[in-house]
Amino acid sequence: MLGKSYAGRMDAPYLVVIEAKRSIEAQSPVAQCYAQMLAAARLNWEQDNYQPQEIFGCYTIADTWTFIRAEVESIDADKPVMRLETSREYVEKLEAETIVRILKKIVLSKTKIAK
């Protein structure tokens, strides 16, 4: 996770990264990423009460990266609402520069909001 830090403690996560292994028994990282993004949005909401909460996620399978942007509302309800936007897959070997640009854009957008 990446997030805002105060005195060495992460207070508000805004990017969740999940790495999946390739094997016969490997499971898709998508559900785990969604769950961790929802949990991070809940943590952030407990601090600032803003709705919707915007949170970013990313999962990798081998050298392929997929980015996710989510808006979470009704966080305190029995069934929170999570709207998702998913990127196309980026291949690390061919598109490393693009991956780094996306990561930088996420970090810069969240640090500007924090100031």
Backbone as a ProteinNet text record, in pm:
[ID]
protein_1_A
[PRIMARY]
MLGKSYAGRMDAPYLVVIEAKRSIEAQSPVAQCYAQMLAAARLNWEQDNYQPQEIFGCYTIADTWTFIRAEVESIDADKPVMRLETSREYVEKLEAETIVRILKKIVLSKTKIAK
[TERTIARY]
83.3	0	86.9	38.5	96.8	-7.4	39.9	-53.7	15.3	-66.4	-13.6	44.7	158.5	226.5	250.2	228.3	256.5	340	456.9	547.6	576.7	595.5	629.5	514.1	391.7	272.6	179.9	134.7	45.2	-94.6	-147.3	-280	-388	-355.7	-459.1	-405.6	-430.6	-384.4	-462.7	-394.1	-465.3	-430.5	-330.9	-297.7	-268.5	-343.4	-324.8	-263.7	-154.3	-89.4	-88.6	-136.6	-141.6	-58.3	29.2	109.9	60.5	30.8	-14.6	95.2	104.6	202.6	137.1	218.9	169.5	199.6	97.3	113	-19.2	-19.1	-140.8	-251.4	-215.9	-314.9	-334.9	-276.1	-286.2	-430	-468	-601.2	-590	-696.6	-699.9	-686	-604.9	-587.4	-697.6	-790.6	-889.7	-975.7	-1032.1	-1118.9	-1040.9	-917.9	-835.3	-807.4	-779.3	-752.8	-877.6	-993.8	-1118.2	-1143.7	-1124.8	-1149.3	-1054.9	-928.5	-834.2	-860.4	-905.3	-940.8	-1061.2	-1160.1	-1276.9	-1235.9	-1147.6	-1099.6	-1022.2	-939.8	-863.7	-958.6	-1062.2	-1160.6	-1231.1	-1259.3	-1324	-1232.2	-1102.7	-1006.6	-1001.6	-997.4	-991.4	-1119.8	-1233.7	-1362.3	-1372.2	-1318.1	-1320.9	-1242.6	-1145.8	-1067.5	-1130.4	-1186.8	-1231.7	-1381.2	-1453.3	-1597.6	-1637	-1542.4	-1576.1	-1639.5	-1742.6	-1801.8	-1827.3	-1794.5	-1734.1	-1583.6	-1531.9	-1388.6	-1329.4	-1223.2	-1152.8	-1031	-1016.1	-903.9	-854.5	-726	-665.6	-610.1	-610.2	-553	-478.8	-399.2	-321.8	-292.6	-304.6	-260	-169.3	-74.2	20.1	12.5	20.1	34.3	153.5	259.3	387.4	431.8	446.1	491.4	379	255.5	139	72.8	52.7	-5.7	-144.7	-238.5	-372.3	-405.3	-450.3	-481.6	-632.8	-674	-815.8	-835.2	-939.4	-981.4	-1120.7	-1143	-1274.1	-1324.9	-1455.3	-1524.5	-1616.8	-1605.7	-1684.2	-1777.3	-1906.5	-2009.1	-2085.6	-2164.3	-2244.4	-2155.8	-2041	-1941	-1992.1	-2075.9	-2125.5	-2252.2	-2296.1	-2415.4	-2378.8	-2481.8	-2458.4	-2396.9	-2434.8	-2381.2	-2325.6	-2197.7	-2138.1	-2143.8	-2141.7	-2143.5	-2002	-1948.9	-1813.7	-1820.2	-1791	-1787	-1642.9	-1621.8	-1485.8	-1457.6	-1336.6	-1284.1	-1154.9	-1142.1	-1024.1	-949.6	-818.6	-736.1	-717.6	-659.4	-615.6	-492.7	-445.4	-324.7	-201.1	-102.2	24.7	133.8	212.5	320.3	447.8	499.8	616.3	735.4	764	882	872.3	750.8	731.6	685.7	621.6	557.5	595.5	717.8	762.8	749.8	783.1	774.7	630.1	536.4	395	346.8	388.5	351	400.6	525.1	581.7	505.7	469.4	392.6	256.7	190.4	60.3	77.2	176.4	201.4	231.6	313.9	346	221.6	136.8	15.1	-75.8	-88.8	-170.4	-112.3	18	82.5	71.1	98.6	90.5	-51.3	-150.5	-288.7	-331	-286.8	-325.2	-244.9	-121.1	-43.8	-90.1	-138.4	-193.5	-319.9	-404	-527	-495.9	-390.8	-356.5	-306.1	-255.8	-196.8	-298.7
-118.6	0	123.8	226.2	359.8	448.9	544.9	634.7	751.1	842.3	956.4	906.5	962.6	918	1035.9	1012.2	1111.5	1043.7	1099	1046.5	898.1	858.9	720.9	622.9	672.1	586.5	621.3	519.2	544.3	571.9	688.9	726.6	706.2	732.6	727.1	657.4	527.7	457.9	503.2	510.6	545.8	456.7	369.2	275.5	139.4	39	-98.9	-175.3	-248.4	-327.1	-472.8	-560.4	-703.6	-773.4	-862.6	-941.4	-1084.7	-1138.9	-1277.6	-1362.2	-1482.6	-1577.6	-1658.8	-1701.7	-1791.4	-1934.1	-2013.1	-2156.1	-2224.3	-2353	-2429.3	-2394.1	-2373.5	-2346.6	-2198	-2112.1	-1968.3	-1920.9	-1823.5	-1765.7	-1624.5	-1577.7	-1442.1	-1342.4	-1239.2	-1139.6	-1033.9	-1038.4	-932.5	-917.8	-1025.7	-1017.5	-966.8	-1012.4	-966.4	-816.8	-771	-628.4	-546	-588.5	-516.5	-509.7	-620.7	-625	-530.8	-529.1	-441.2	-294.8	-267.5	-130.6	-84	-171.3	-137.8	-112.5	-196.5	-177.8	-47	-13	112.7	232.5	223.9	332.2	349.6	240.5	246.7	316.8	279.9	344.1	494.7	532.9	674.9	746.2	682.3	741.5	762	667.5	681.8	804.7	849	967	1096.4	1096.3	1224.9	1233.3	1122.3	1116.7	1166.2	1177	1217.6	1101.9	1136.2	1037.2	1103.9	1043.8	912	916.3	803.2	786.7	738.1	803.2	758.4	678.2	560.2	473.2	407.1	381.6	319	183.1	93.8	-38.4	-82.4	-184	-238	-383.5	-468.8	-606.1	-646.9	-732.4	-780.8	-932.9	-983.9	-1127.3	-1140.9	-1199.8	-1207.8	-1065.3	-1031.5	-895.7	-810.4	-845.5	-771.7	-696.2	-566.9	-478.8	-434.7	-431.4	-378.2	-281.3	-161.9	-57.7	-46.6	-10.1	4.3	135.4	207.5	326.1	297.3	327.3	300.8	423.5	441	537.2	455.5	477.6	400.6	495.2	461	538.4	446.4	506	431.4	334.6	384.9	299.8	239.8	312.8	262.2	177.3	155	73.4	-75.4	-159.7	-304	-344.9	-274	-303.7	-175.4	-146.9	-27.2	-35.6	80.5	88.5	121	36.9	57.6	58.6	174.6	188.3	172.1	89.8	54.2	93	137.4	157.8	78.3	-6.1	-89.5	-51.8	-46.4	-14.6	-139	-119.1	-232.9	-291.9	-403.7	-464.6	-397.4	-370.8	-313.9	-418	-443.8	-542.4	-471.4	-514.5	-450.2	-439.9	-545.4	-547.9	-444.9	-417.5	-326.1	-187.2	-176	-50.6	-2.5	-31.1	8.3	158.5	236.2	381.8	427.2	367.4	400.4	361.4	246	201.2	300.8	343.3	440.7	572.9	616.9	741	731.3	617.7	599	604.2	533.8	534.5	675.5	749.1	887.2	974.8	956.7	1037.6	1011.5	885.5	851.9	918.2	903.7	960.9	1112.5	1176.9	1323.3	1373.6	1305.3	1351.7	1341.5	1239	1220.5	1311.4	1342.4	1431.2	1575.4	1612.6	1747.8	1765.9	1663.1	1670.3	1682.2	1613.9	1611.7	1745.7	1830	1958.1	2066.3
0	0	0	-64.8	-55.6	9.4	87.8	151.8	217.4	270.1	343.4	474.4	510.3	630.8	723.6	851.2	954.3	1061.5	1087.3	1190.4	1169.6	1042.6	1012.3	1016.8	1031.6	1037.8	921.1	848	736.3	789.2	756.1	802.6	697.2	571.1	468	343.4	329.9	209.3	86.8	-27.1	-150.1	-267.7	-252.3	-359.2	-298.5	-342.3	-298.5	-415	-390.6	-495.2	-452.5	-539.5	-514.8	-620.8	-576.7	-670	-667	-783.7	-792.5	-855	-811.1	-864.7	-975.8	-1069.8	-1173.4	-1131.5	-1121.3	-1094.4	-1123.5	-1113.5	-1142.8	-1044.4	-917.6	-814.3	-786.8	-867.2	-843.8	-862.2	-779.2	-789	-842.9	-902.4	-954.5	-839.4	-855.2	-749.8	-746.3	-838.7	-852.6	-726.5	-676.8	-558.5	-437.6	-420.7	-309	-320.8	-442	-463.6	-431.7	-479.8	-451.7	-301.1	-232.8	-88.5	-13.7	-52	15.6	-17.7	-138.7	-173.8	-90.7	-74.2	7.2	151.8	204.2	341.8	355.2	257.2	261.1	254.8	170.8	163.1	297.4	364.9	496.6	597.7	597.7	688.1	663.9	537	503.3	545.5	523.6	560.1	711	788.4	934.1	980	899.1	934.2	887.1	766.6	711.8	679.9	682.2	654.1	514.8	422.1	285.7	211.3	132	42.6	-90.3	-200.7	-211.2	-179.2	-137.2	-117.4	-248.7	-293.3	-413.7	-369.4	-427.4	-394	-522.6	-528.3	-645.8	-608.2	-703.9	-683.7	-807.4	-789.2	-899.5	-867.2	-964.8	-943.1	-1058	-1024.2	-1124.1	-1128.7	-1248.6	-1271.4	-1364.5	-1311.2	-1383.1	-1415.1	-1542.5	-1577.1	-1635.2	-1604.5	-1654.4	-1539.7	-1559.2	-1458	-1502.9	-1409.8	-1433.8	-1321.2	-1357.2	-1258.9	-1241.2	-1119.9	-1087.3	-1011.8	-1047.2	-972.7	-919.6	-792.7	-733.2	-659.1	-662.7	-577.1	-488.7	-357.8	-262	-186.9	-186.8	-115.9	-22.2	64.7	162.4	240.1	281.1	344.6	474.6	545.7	673.5	658.9	536.6	512.6	512.5	518.7	511.9	378.3	273	139.6	78.6	101.4	41	-112	-174.9	-320.2	-367.4	-457.4	-509	-661	-719.9	-865.7	-910.3	-1011.1	-1052.6	-1196.8	-1219.7	-1355	-1362.1	-1463.2	-1477.8	-1605.5	-1594.7	-1711.7	-1798.5	-1909.9	-1989.4	-1921.2	-1968.4	-1914.1	-1975	-1889.6	-1933.8	-1912.5	-2015.7	-2007.4	-1964.6	-1851.2	-1789.1	-1883.7	-1956.7	-2044.5	-2156.1	-2200.5	-2313	-2270.8	-2154.2	-2115.9	-1975.9	-1934.5	-1800.1	-1778.4	-1878.5	-1865.6	-1842.5	-1912.2	-1894.9	-1755.7	-1707.4	-1572.9	-1468	-1481.6	-1387.1	-1395.3	-1515.7	-1530.1	-1461.6	-1474.7	-1409.2	-1257.7	-1206.3	-1061.6	-1011.5	-1085.5	-1046.6	-1046.5	-1147.6	-1156.2	-1036	-995.3	-877.9	-754.2	-733.5	-615.2	-614.7	-728.1	-733.9	-710.7	-767.4	-748.7	-603.4	-533	-394.2	-301	-333.2	-246.5	-263.4	-380.6	-399.2	-316.4	-313	-235.4	-87.1	-43.3	99.1	149.3	60.5	103.7	121.3
[MASK]
+++++++++++++++++++++++++++++++++++++++++++++++++++++++++++++++++++++++++++++++++++++++++++++++++++++++++++++++++++

